[in-house]
XYZ file of C-alpha atoms in Angstrom:
781
model
C 234.854 163.680 155.725
C 232.226 161.791 153.722
C 233.158 163.690 150.553
C 236.790 162.768 151.123
C 235.956 159.074 151.553
C 233.700 159.127 148.524
C 236.473 160.625 146.433
C 238.990 158.024 147.618
C 236.526 155.161 147.009
C 235.796 156.384 143.505
C 239.524 156.777 142.775
C 240.328 153.277 144.022
C 237.542 151.653 141.993
C 238.638 153.591 138.905
C 242.228 152.459 139.374
C 241.209 148.780 139.676
C 238.936 148.897 136.609
C 241.476 150.841 134.581
C 244.354 148.500 135.524
C 242.360 145.415 134.569
C 241.395 146.954 131.231
C 244.975 147.971 130.482
C 246.316 144.523 131.317
C 243.766 142.845 129.039
C 244.254 145.261 126.170
C 248.036 145.333 126.292
C 248.285 141.572 126.628
C 246.246 141.181 123.465
C 247.987 143.938 121.541
C 251.625 143.376 122.589
C 252.362 139.654 123.012
C 255.611 138.368 124.522
C 257.325 136.589 121.653
C 259.051 134.224 124.087
C 255.723 132.538 124.700
C 254.891 132.261 121.022
C 257.465 129.491 120.634
C 257.823 126.340 122.752
C 260.253 126.707 125.674
C 261.138 130.249 124.611
C 262.127 131.007 128.194
C 264.516 128.032 128.482
C 266.813 128.516 125.470
C 270.516 127.942 126.108
C 273.123 128.840 123.488
C 276.002 126.482 122.624
C 278.242 128.701 124.758
C 276.165 127.749 127.811
C 274.659 131.243 128.122
C 270.931 131.740 128.713
C 269.467 133.462 125.652
C 266.103 135.151 126.406
C 266.350 137.174 123.184
C 265.963 134.005 121.094
C 265.504 135.798 117.776
C 268.419 138.230 118.153
C 272.191 138.130 117.990
C 272.294 139.859 121.361
C 271.371 137.394 124.112
C 269.186 139.928 125.901
C 267.318 140.882 122.734
C 267.284 144.041 120.663
C 269.376 144.894 117.645
C 269.754 142.702 114.573
C 267.874 139.427 114.237
C 269.620 136.082 113.868
C 268.547 133.530 111.257
C 265.810 132.107 113.486
C 264.523 135.605 114.224
C 264.239 136.273 110.504
C 262.402 132.991 109.945
C 260.105 133.684 112.916
C 259.254 137.139 111.543
C 258.617 135.657 108.088
C 256.156 133.222 109.702
C 254.184 136.154 111.075
C 255.688 135.761 114.566
C 253.817 132.472 114.926
C 254.973 128.886 115.538
C 253.970 127.111 112.351
C 254.631 123.572 111.169
C 256.920 124.958 108.453
C 258.941 126.985 110.980
C 259.101 123.974 113.314
C 260.397 121.659 110.592
C 262.941 124.146 109.297
C 266.577 124.008 110.422
C 267.197 127.753 110.638
C 270.835 127.546 111.725
C 271.749 124.537 109.525
C 273.257 122.486 112.358
C 271.351 119.325 111.457
C 268.568 119.746 114.031
C 265.174 121.198 113.188
C 263.839 124.180 115.123
C 261.280 121.854 116.684
C 263.944 119.411 117.850
C 265.948 122.227 119.404
C 262.940 123.787 121.166
C 261.377 120.589 122.511
C 258.670 120.099 119.849
C 260.157 117.444 117.515
C 256.736 116.361 116.232
C 255.652 119.958 115.514
C 252.388 119.669 117.442
C 252.790 122.536 119.926
C 250.357 125.437 119.937
C 250.605 128.653 121.909
C 249.553 128.033 125.508
C 250.281 124.275 125.368
C 252.846 122.476 127.506
C 255.741 121.535 125.177
C 256.475 117.908 124.385
C 259.851 118.238 126.136
C 261.138 120.960 128.427
C 264.729 119.785 129.017
C 267.725 119.759 126.712
C 266.544 122.931 124.960
C 269.070 124.357 122.476
C 269.218 127.508 120.360
C 267.464 127.344 116.948
C 269.354 130.393 115.666
C 272.933 129.530 116.644
C 274.456 126.375 115.176
C 275.154 123.749 117.835
C 278.311 122.497 116.163
C 279.258 120.456 119.232
C 276.342 118.115 118.512
C 276.410 118.244 114.721
C 280.168 117.797 114.371
C 280.549 121.170 112.727
C 278.986 120.477 109.347
C 275.481 120.888 108.037
C 273.359 117.763 107.896
C 269.984 117.032 106.438
C 267.249 116.968 109.021
C 265.588 113.561 109.263
C 262.374 112.324 110.790
C 262.401 110.849 114.271
C 260.568 107.668 113.315
C 260.368 105.526 110.218
C 257.116 105.085 108.341
C 257.797 101.399 107.807
C 254.955 99.230 109.036
C 257.181 96.662 110.704
C 259.725 98.932 112.386
C 260.026 102.231 114.165
C 263.768 102.590 113.643
C 264.788 106.241 113.412
C 266.498 107.359 110.255
C 270.259 107.340 110.465
C 272.271 110.499 110.504
C 275.388 111.725 108.765
C 277.587 108.911 110.057
C 275.399 106.393 108.194
C 275.084 108.194 104.846
C 277.374 105.726 103.075
C 276.284 102.640 105.004
C 274.882 99.810 102.879
C 273.387 96.654 104.349
C 274.253 94.728 101.201
C 277.934 95.241 101.984
C 277.597 93.263 105.232
C 278.316 89.527 105.534
C 275.297 87.379 104.818
C 274.961 86.324 108.463
C 274.222 89.797 109.845
C 271.254 90.311 112.159
C 269.421 93.113 113.972
C 268.983 92.816 117.736
C 266.603 95.131 119.556
C 267.166 96.261 123.135
C 263.771 97.788 123.912
C 261.596 98.489 126.934
C 259.053 95.698 127.632
C 255.788 97.592 127.052
C 256.723 99.806 130.002
C 253.947 101.948 131.503
C 255.473 105.432 131.562
C 254.623 107.247 134.812
C 252.602 110.456 134.535
C 255.267 112.305 136.526
C 257.507 114.914 134.918
C 260.821 112.991 134.908
C 261.540 109.259 135.108
C 264.883 107.436 134.892
C 264.397 103.696 134.556
C 266.761 100.805 133.806
C 266.037 97.397 132.303
C 268.356 94.398 131.796
C 268.674 92.059 128.789
C 270.474 88.774 128.309
C 271.754 88.469 124.748
C 274.619 86.082 123.998
C 274.411 86.196 120.168
C 274.162 82.382 120.068
C 277.437 82.114 121.961
C 279.359 83.749 119.109
C 281.551 86.818 119.521
C 280.242 89.530 117.235
C 280.910 92.927 115.723
C 278.331 95.719 116.075
C 278.472 97.985 113.034
C 275.307 100.066 113.263
C 273.146 101.386 116.103
C 269.710 102.936 115.496
C 267.169 104.389 117.927
C 263.742 102.736 118.040
C 261.212 105.353 119.172
C 257.631 104.202 119.747
C 256.663 107.000 122.170
C 258.303 110.141 120.803
C 256.157 112.335 123.056
C 258.053 111.177 126.164
C 261.311 109.409 125.186
C 264.172 111.848 125.699
C 267.444 109.930 125.907
C 268.874 106.448 126.516
C 272.213 104.759 127.178
C 273.096 101.087 126.615
C 275.737 99.401 128.801
C 277.329 95.945 128.773
C 277.680 94.208 132.149
C 280.254 91.908 133.679
C 277.625 90.001 135.682
C 273.871 89.588 135.964
C 272.278 92.906 137.081
C 269.652 91.334 139.350
C 268.098 94.674 140.361
C 266.921 95.328 136.819
C 265.478 92.085 135.518
C 262.237 94.055 135.467
C 262.154 97.833 134.809
C 263.348 99.592 137.940
C 263.851 103.254 138.822
C 266.111 102.388 141.755
C 268.885 99.974 142.626
C 272.630 99.936 142.046
C 273.929 99.405 138.517
C 277.291 97.651 138.315
C 277.409 97.899 134.507
C 279.878 100.449 133.228
C 280.933 99.440 129.717
C 279.261 101.916 127.381
C 277.891 100.526 124.119
C 275.797 103.390 122.741
C 274.018 106.606 123.743
C 271.198 108.548 122.065
C 269.300 111.767 122.846
C 266.261 113.402 121.242
C 267.221 114.920 117.920
C 270.102 112.471 117.530
C 270.540 110.098 114.636
C 271.730 106.556 114.146
C 275.426 105.712 114.343
C 277.488 103.617 111.966
C 281.055 102.415 112.339
C 283.709 103.384 109.793
C 284.372 100.795 107.048
C 286.064 97.610 108.270
C 285.448 98.565 111.923
C 283.056 97.063 114.484
C 282.438 97.264 118.243
C 283.395 93.951 119.850
C 280.573 92.227 121.737
C 281.877 89.394 123.915
C 279.399 86.504 124.048
C 280.784 85.471 127.456
C 279.332 88.733 128.847
C 275.689 88.399 127.762
C 274.080 90.965 130.098
C 273.152 94.484 128.995
C 271.235 97.359 130.592
C 269.375 100.174 128.918
C 269.092 103.364 130.968
C 266.030 105.292 129.756
C 264.989 108.871 130.490
C 261.349 109.800 130.034
C 260.417 113.495 130.013
C 256.670 113.930 130.516
C 255.915 117.575 131.398
C 252.304 117.198 130.247
C 251.698 114.366 132.704
C 250.412 112.065 129.944
C 248.896 108.837 131.235
C 248.546 105.328 129.849
C 251.607 105.377 127.576
C 253.083 101.912 127.025
C 256.586 102.232 125.651
C 258.714 99.843 123.602
C 261.491 102.246 122.675
C 265.153 101.335 122.727
C 268.115 100.701 120.460
C 268.561 98.321 117.535
C 272.063 96.977 116.950
C 273.186 95.480 113.651
C 275.769 92.718 114.231
C 277.468 89.803 112.528
C 279.865 87.080 113.789
C 283.528 88.023 113.963
C 284.297 84.760 112.232
C 282.432 86.021 109.145
C 285.203 88.532 108.443
C 288.188 86.520 109.635
C 291.267 87.338 107.597
C 289.718 90.530 106.166
C 291.715 92.949 108.326
C 288.631 93.976 110.280
C 289.450 96.362 113.119
C 287.777 95.812 116.507
C 286.545 99.040 118.122
C 286.235 99.812 121.803
C 285.804 102.637 124.285
C 288.773 104.470 125.749
C 288.043 106.114 129.112
C 289.517 109.354 130.425
C 287.962 110.237 133.750
C 288.316 111.007 137.432
C 288.113 108.354 140.129
C 284.923 109.304 142.050
C 286.772 108.939 145.348
C 289.158 111.717 144.339
C 286.822 114.703 144.475
C 283.959 116.343 146.319
C 282.051 119.358 145.019
C 281.312 122.058 147.594
C 277.845 123.658 147.617
C 277.074 127.117 146.331
C 279.676 127.225 143.539
C 278.637 128.549 140.145
C 281.637 127.174 138.236
C 283.629 124.534 140.128
C 286.213 122.994 137.787
C 288.272 119.844 138.240
C 290.679 118.062 135.935
C 291.661 114.401 135.534
C 294.921 113.597 133.758
C 295.351 110.256 132.006
C 298.039 108.685 129.858
C 298.091 105.412 127.950
C 301.719 104.280 127.552
C 300.578 100.796 126.576
C 299.085 101.953 123.280
C 300.850 100.842 120.106
C 303.468 103.294 118.868
C 301.431 103.752 115.691
C 298.570 105.029 117.849
C 294.818 104.430 117.865
C 292.128 106.209 115.828
C 289.298 107.952 117.704
C 286.163 108.674 115.663
C 283.350 109.347 118.188
C 282.950 110.464 121.777
C 280.459 110.634 124.621
C 280.826 112.841 127.699
C 279.376 112.021 131.094
C 278.610 113.997 134.235
C 275.449 114.149 136.320
C 272.950 116.895 137.123
C 275.469 119.528 138.253
C 277.628 119.164 135.144
C 277.711 122.244 132.883
C 280.845 121.780 130.759
C 282.988 118.751 129.902
C 285.952 118.633 127.562
C 289.118 116.576 127.070
C 292.346 118.216 125.951
C 295.098 116.319 124.169
C 298.581 117.376 125.222
C 301.210 116.188 122.792
C 304.916 115.942 123.751
C 307.479 118.108 122.063
C 310.759 116.914 123.631
C 313.197 114.578 121.944
C 312.853 112.153 124.836
C 309.174 111.723 124.110
C 309.821 111.186 120.435
C 312.454 108.592 121.251
C 310.121 106.806 123.652
C 307.410 106.689 121.020
C 309.675 104.497 118.926
C 310.370 102.053 121.789
C 309.019 98.522 121.835
C 305.471 97.828 122.967
C 304.898 96.531 126.478
C 305.028 92.747 126.943
C 301.643 91.082 127.289
C 302.189 90.118 130.933
C 301.926 93.793 131.891
C 298.271 93.730 130.879
C 297.296 91.133 133.473
C 295.766 92.213 136.762
C 295.357 90.168 139.919
C 292.470 90.922 142.264
C 292.114 94.473 141.019
C 295.786 95.172 141.826
C 298.583 95.648 139.347
C 301.871 94.200 140.589
C 302.914 93.479 137.000
C 302.344 96.982 135.671
C 305.870 98.044 136.528
C 307.717 94.747 136.233
C 311.249 94.752 134.811
C 312.220 96.554 132.735
C 309.272 98.764 133.755
C 308.025 99.584 130.281
C 304.348 99.387 131.146
C 304.528 102.438 133.357
C 306.960 104.277 131.152
C 308.633 103.481 127.898
C 311.845 104.506 129.651
C 313.284 101.263 131.219
C 314.930 103.181 134.071
C 312.027 105.376 135.127
C 310.586 102.979 137.682
C 313.670 100.992 138.526
C 316.278 103.431 139.874
C 317.762 100.681 142.049
C 317.187 97.868 139.605
C 314.149 96.582 141.518
C 310.478 97.385 140.976
C 308.944 99.689 143.578
C 306.378 98.102 145.891
C 303.985 100.949 146.738
C 301.222 99.785 144.414
C 297.694 101.221 144.716
C 294.435 100.185 143.074
C 295.104 100.293 139.368
C 293.160 102.721 137.197
C 295.651 102.572 134.354
C 299.340 101.699 134.636
C 300.378 105.200 135.572
C 297.918 105.108 138.495
C 299.519 102.162 140.269
C 301.775 104.383 142.336
C 301.100 107.379 144.526
C 301.235 110.766 142.833
C 304.223 111.737 144.983
C 306.136 108.503 144.381
C 309.143 108.671 142.076
C 308.004 105.363 140.655
C 305.052 107.157 139.038
C 306.367 108.498 135.720
C 303.527 111.042 135.584
C 303.579 111.924 139.261
C 306.135 113.573 141.540
C 307.016 116.940 139.966
C 310.597 116.602 141.251
C 310.932 112.929 140.401
C 311.182 110.800 137.295
C 308.485 112.371 135.144
C 308.337 111.437 131.536
C 309.947 114.180 129.535
C 311.631 115.856 132.526
C 310.421 118.374 135.057
C 308.173 120.280 132.649
C 306.460 117.145 131.335
C 307.816 117.912 127.897
C 304.364 119.258 127.092
C 303.404 122.438 125.313
C 299.980 124.061 125.321
C 296.997 121.727 124.715
C 297.079 120.742 121.077
C 293.333 120.214 120.560
C 290.140 118.897 122.147
C 289.277 115.259 121.567
C 285.737 115.835 122.852
C 283.997 118.987 124.044
C 280.597 120.201 125.246
C 280.529 123.661 126.795
C 276.751 123.432 127.164
C 276.649 120.010 128.769
C 273.157 118.807 129.620
C 272.499 115.646 131.632
C 269.394 115.171 129.487
C 271.292 115.310 126.181
C 273.804 112.491 126.605
C 274.647 110.919 123.272
C 277.453 109.595 121.119
C 278.798 112.317 118.835
C 280.970 111.774 115.747
C 284.220 113.669 115.317
C 284.343 115.832 112.223
C 287.859 114.491 111.641
C 289.040 111.195 113.249
C 292.107 111.730 115.441
C 295.114 109.513 116.171
C 296.168 109.234 119.832
C 299.731 108.099 120.614
C 301.121 106.407 123.750
C 302.969 109.601 124.688
C 299.844 111.781 124.581
C 298.309 113.080 127.804
C 294.501 113.344 127.933
C 293.164 115.824 130.495
C 289.430 115.815 131.081
C 287.891 118.984 132.520
C 284.503 119.022 134.242
C 282.751 122.203 135.365
C 279.868 122.009 137.840
C 277.211 124.430 139.070
C 276.383 123.540 142.685
C 274.440 126.688 143.583
C 271.313 124.552 143.996
C 272.975 122.370 146.653
C 273.364 123.125 150.359
C 275.726 120.255 151.137
C 278.785 118.674 149.572
C 278.191 116.528 146.480
C 280.370 113.422 146.425
C 281.663 111.514 143.451
C 279.681 108.357 142.705
C 277.272 106.471 140.467
C 274.019 107.768 141.989
C 272.186 110.431 139.990
C 272.570 112.956 142.811
C 276.298 112.202 143.061
C 278.670 113.435 140.374
C 280.958 111.909 137.777
C 283.549 113.185 135.310
C 284.302 110.840 132.403
C 284.957 111.144 128.682
C 284.425 108.054 126.508
C 286.091 107.752 123.109
C 285.158 105.183 120.496
C 288.325 104.057 118.738
C 290.090 101.276 116.867
C 291.927 98.950 117.067
C 290.804 97.950 120.563
C 293.546 97.788 123.204
C 293.820 96.366 126.727
C 294.035 98.746 129.701
C 292.313 101.617 127.910
C 290.197 102.595 130.917
C 291.620 105.409 132.998
C 289.687 106.500 136.090
C 292.604 108.315 137.608
C 293.293 109.603 141.085
C 295.470 112.256 139.483
C 292.691 114.813 139.972
C 293.150 118.546 140.471
C 290.220 120.190 142.296
C 289.003 123.774 142.096
C 291.177 124.830 139.176
C 290.540 127.234 136.312
C 287.652 129.611 135.850
C 285.258 127.254 134.079
C 285.669 129.058 130.750
C 286.498 127.234 127.529
C 285.990 127.436 123.775
C 285.903 124.073 122.030
C 288.915 123.290 119.854
C 287.879 120.086 118.099
C 289.668 119.679 114.787
C 287.397 120.192 111.826
C 284.600 121.591 113.988
C 283.441 125.169 113.784
C 283.575 127.348 116.889
C 280.627 127.083 119.235
C 278.912 130.308 118.162
C 279.388 129.890 114.429
C 276.279 130.159 112.295
C 276.516 127.750 109.382
C 273.777 129.267 107.223
C 274.916 132.866 107.320
C 277.861 134.659 108.812
C 277.051 136.701 111.936
C 276.601 140.423 111.264
C 279.406 142.860 112.010
C 279.712 143.960 115.607
C 278.558 147.475 114.784
C 275.313 146.033 113.430
C 274.533 143.241 115.879
C 275.307 145.415 118.889
C 274.027 148.701 117.447
C 272.719 151.287 119.902
C 269.024 152.096 119.768
C 267.461 155.528 120.259
C 264.119 156.202 121.927
C 262.243 156.293 118.614
C 263.546 152.832 117.649
C 262.407 151.106 120.846
C 259.284 148.956 120.855
C 256.101 150.938 121.404
C 255.292 149.276 124.713
C 258.754 150.118 126.032
C 258.375 153.770 125.049
C 255.050 153.922 126.909
C 256.584 152.208 129.942
C 259.531 154.622 130.124
C 257.388 157.762 129.852
C 254.823 156.503 132.360
C 257.389 155.446 134.945
C 259.344 158.715 134.733
C 256.163 160.786 135.035
C 254.525 158.737 137.792
C 257.260 157.277 140.000
C 259.908 159.809 139.081
C 257.874 163.035 139.289
C 254.155 163.124 140.210
C 254.069 160.677 143.145
C 257.219 162.139 144.765
C 255.756 165.675 144.479
C 252.481 164.346 145.903
C 254.397 162.976 148.900
C 256.319 166.230 149.270
C 253.204 168.474 149.447
C 251.827 167.308 152.847
C 255.358 166.876 154.105
C 256.524 170.516 153.684
C 253.633 172.622 152.345
C 250.976 171.685 154.871
C 251.179 174.960 156.791
C 251.465 177.262 153.788
C 248.519 175.532 152.053
C 246.392 175.047 155.155
C 243.490 177.193 153.951
C 240.515 174.920 153.152
C 242.850 171.914 153.205
C 244.377 173.023 149.904
C 247.413 170.827 150.592
C 245.155 167.783 150.708
C 243.513 168.635 147.395
C 246.912 168.973 145.707
C 248.108 165.770 147.394
C 245.199 163.642 146.201
C 245.235 165.111 142.668
C 248.939 164.434 142.228
C 248.740 160.952 143.774
C 245.643 159.939 141.815
C 247.123 161.108 138.528
C 250.425 159.432 139.363
C 248.711 156.135 140.180
C 246.680 156.165 136.951
C 249.802 156.769 134.855
C 251.660 154.122 136.880
C 248.962 151.569 136.082
C 249.407 152.188 132.360
C 253.185 151.821 132.559
C 253.020 148.720 134.743
C 250.358 147.101 132.570
C 252.374 147.298 129.356
C 255.465 145.990 131.172
C 253.675 143.052 132.774
C 252.200 142.139 129.396
C 255.557 142.127 127.630
C 258.247 140.974 130.050
C 258.668 137.266 130.849
C 258.312 136.646 134.561
C 260.782 133.775 134.101
C 263.601 136.259 133.549
C 262.773 138.766 136.259
C 265.654 141.057 137.195
C 265.913 143.135 140.381
C 264.264 145.992 138.456
C 261.257 143.826 137.644
C 260.863 142.486 141.165
C 261.257 145.883 142.807
C 258.865 147.426 140.286
C 256.164 144.875 141.075
C 256.655 145.483 144.805
C 256.358 149.284 144.363
C 253.272 148.853 142.189
C 251.544 146.821 144.895
C 252.534 149.269 147.659
C 251.297 152.279 145.667
C 247.909 150.619 145.167
C 247.742 149.874 148.903
C 248.101 153.551 149.826
C 244.505 154.525 148.769
C 243.229 151.522 150.748
C 245.224 152.755 153.708
C 243.639 156.196 153.313
C 240.127 154.699 153.392
C 240.675 153.292 156.881
C 242.227 156.487 158.301
C 241.104 156.863 161.977
C 239.678 160.085 163.436
C 242.330 162.539 164.429
C 240.897 163.499 167.862
C 241.684 161.397 170.903
C 238.549 159.333 171.618
C 239.194 159.628 175.364
C 238.288 163.317 175.198
C 234.947 164.909 174.396
C 236.504 167.693 172.345
C 236.547 166.803 168.645
C 238.814 169.789 168.049
C 241.419 168.512 170.467
C 244.951 168.794 169.045
C 246.026 165.582 170.692
C 245.820 162.768 168.075
C 244.456 159.379 169.009
C 246.822 156.422 169.295
C 245.274 154.798 166.224
C 245.715 158.002 164.249
C 249.363 158.258 165.324
C 250.083 154.684 164.202
C 248.246 155.268 160.942
C 250.224 158.410 160.183
C 253.537 156.679 160.855
C 252.599 153.816 158.510
C 251.063 155.980 155.772
C 253.789 158.625 155.734
C 256.630 156.154 156.211
C 255.366 153.923 153.418
C 255.005 156.881 151.080
C 258.585 157.997 151.663
C 259.913 154.440 151.245
C 258.030 154.175 147.932
C 259.610 157.390 146.666
C 263.194 156.406 147.552
C 262.791 152.840 146.221
C 261.137 154.106 143.031
C 263.996 156.498 142.307
C 266.474 153.649 142.786
C 264.390 151.429 140.517
C 264.372 154.032 137.755
C 268.172 153.937 137.672
C 268.061 150.116 137.637
C 265.619 150.338 134.744
C 267.950 152.609 132.773
C 270.780 150.108 133.322
C 268.542 147.280 132.092
C 267.458 149.411 129.151
C 271.061 149.516 127.965
C 271.845 145.849 128.653
C 268.641 144.277 127.318
C 267.453 146.700 124.657
C 270.723 148.251 123.400
C 269.639 151.778 124.356
C 272.004 154.463 123.123
C 274.260 156.388 125.456
C 272.387 159.592 124.671
C 269.072 158.073 125.759
C 270.387 156.539 128.983
C 272.349 159.657 129.928
C 269.330 161.831 129.204
C 267.068 159.735 131.438
C 269.633 159.632 134.232
C 270.224 163.385 133.941
C 266.522 164.266 134.011
C 265.776 162.044 136.999
C 268.851 163.270 138.863
C 267.739 166.885 138.292
C 264.251 166.104 139.619
C 265.710 164.451 142.725
C 268.088 167.355 143.408
C 265.342 169.984 142.986
C 262.840 168.138 145.200
C 265.444 167.460 147.896
C 266.541 171.115 147.893
C 262.910 172.338 148.077
C 262.186 169.915 150.925
C 265.335 170.940 152.777
C 264.542 174.650 152.327
C 260.943 174.286 153.517
C 261.991 172.185 156.522
C 264.626 174.793 157.375
C 262.053 177.587 157.046
C 259.559 175.715 159.202
C 262.105 175.072 161.936
C 263.304 178.697 161.789
C 259.730 179.963 162.105
C 259.062 177.557 164.956
C 262.207 178.701 166.747
C 261.297 182.374 166.266
C 257.774 181.801 167.514
C 259.035 179.918 170.537
C 261.500 182.705 171.336
C 258.820 185.377 171.009
C 256.472 183.501 173.309
C 259.293 183.044 175.795
C 260.048 186.758 175.714
C 256.364 187.544 176.137
C 256.099 185.207 179.110
C 259.163 186.795 180.676
C 257.656 190.274 180.241
C 254.375 189.257 181.799
C 256.205 187.735 184.733
C 258.185 190.919 185.224
């Protein structure tokens, strides 16, 4: 007994020492490339798909490298300043900006500067760049008297000398705000700026970044009244300001208006709010921030008579009271349909957009549906609505459908079938929203009623997207320029789609302004400004579609396009890989797992289970059992060590989790053997008694049961591993079929041997019992 315990103790100590050594050696020799770049485990492609294989065309890794993978390899698989500053995919954002290290200061093992809003450095994010390559610019200016960020592509042709002599720069910045050391902070601060009581045009907006290590994004709103909750910086309170002026996110540039266009700033509405997001994963303390936005303006009177076009924001969104998002949904889609019949027949020109949802938002896009029927074309040529239709009394809209009804529809008869205006008027969110969806007075409502264009709406398939982000991120809200400005006509229908992921919620999420509520709005910067261009419609369709979409913005490349180099052919990027082409650590892991968990440990469990009687001499069965188990455990440690050193725990699959559990249970079995109780019942004086003690019985149930569970779970995990080998590492069909075939053969052989031996044992036992019964009968006779 002492020799047996000594052997087990020595084996256990050897296993522990060997496992520690293997983990140290393999960690040093085979690093996980994900952790050699900042936020390598958080990369999201423009399609919205998680991309753990950052340097490869295949999201799971393996196969051909993408442009970032080539650059990373050229840098010696290290994060260097040169690699950080490079724009590998030519989408206008440096690798550092995309991976959360815009200042290129990260070193392996550090906490990145930012850990939200992470994009792919090897796949062009054309939704942010507008689909064309742009020069990468620094985040802050080197000027001694300003920290204004360099402007982006929309400001390339902007010249201050072309502005009227009375132009000025107004800064909306945080008042030396002490940034909390917590990870995430959303804070708002109000300003009163009346531009000396003169209505002005804003023609350029630039970010001012004084604390680039924590400033992540900001939004500037204009208010209708004094926002008393935010006269000092405040992380709480209700914000009644909703008129968007500008939005910026890390990596973004300045924004300039097209020639002869400016955003109108009404001096009678002097209150503004800046909504700032600080991302501080390092928990930095003592940072005083003065970041914000600088707006270049001049009086409208300075360009009177020069055909200057006032710009404004057109809204296309869902009334928050019209939807609730159920919990536990991975892709819950809703749509909000808006129309703007009051626009001039010549249309308006949209040149930028900003999309808005909250934390559950994953995709937002707005489709433009353009009429094709003659009736629509005829209506487009009708006269504009009279000015009285633009007036609203107490938030209601009794004048929206006044005779002859042209504000709700350019068809004079649509809302006046009896010659009188209908009276069922609801809260107005645009003229077409004044009447219930089912009311025939709503030209865009009742499917069987007086719809514009007839029963089929006169609409074909969506013509194009006016704004689109299929990888929407609450922490990357910004104004984005359109590659090609688009004209929107009064007959166009704008349908905004929002897709939410509510799997993190256990209760219904309501629509509302609070961060934990949800919203669905698209903002479009356009000219010339028009009244009644805000649509927050109740015409909302819930739980529609499958959440899938490919952006169709005119002039913008598709979401997965690489601007620097064309993607490789499918047969190259998705090429199958044989065993010899796999990484060395993966080859070691496969061989070790098949030998240990697939063969040696199962045979070691089988020996005492069915060969105990036939190998009873000198406890031969036990010697074979411990040799097989010890060898299996040692090989298992090698295989597990190389896997743990090379697989990110952040992307653990079922195979990884089950493998770790089996590894722990296998190491517990020798410990269990060390505490094995004596076999004889302690209540008797006979050590050779065949009756086992209660402790020994419990121990045997646990030890044997655990061993059999390990075998069955390990076999299942090998098949899961083969599946993962194909999905993650592009293993060839020959390799995966070979592994499955070998393991299946081993299982069949071992099961047949076990079944045969159990049958033989039971047959022998039955024969022996019969013989003893016959003998007893003879003696009795």
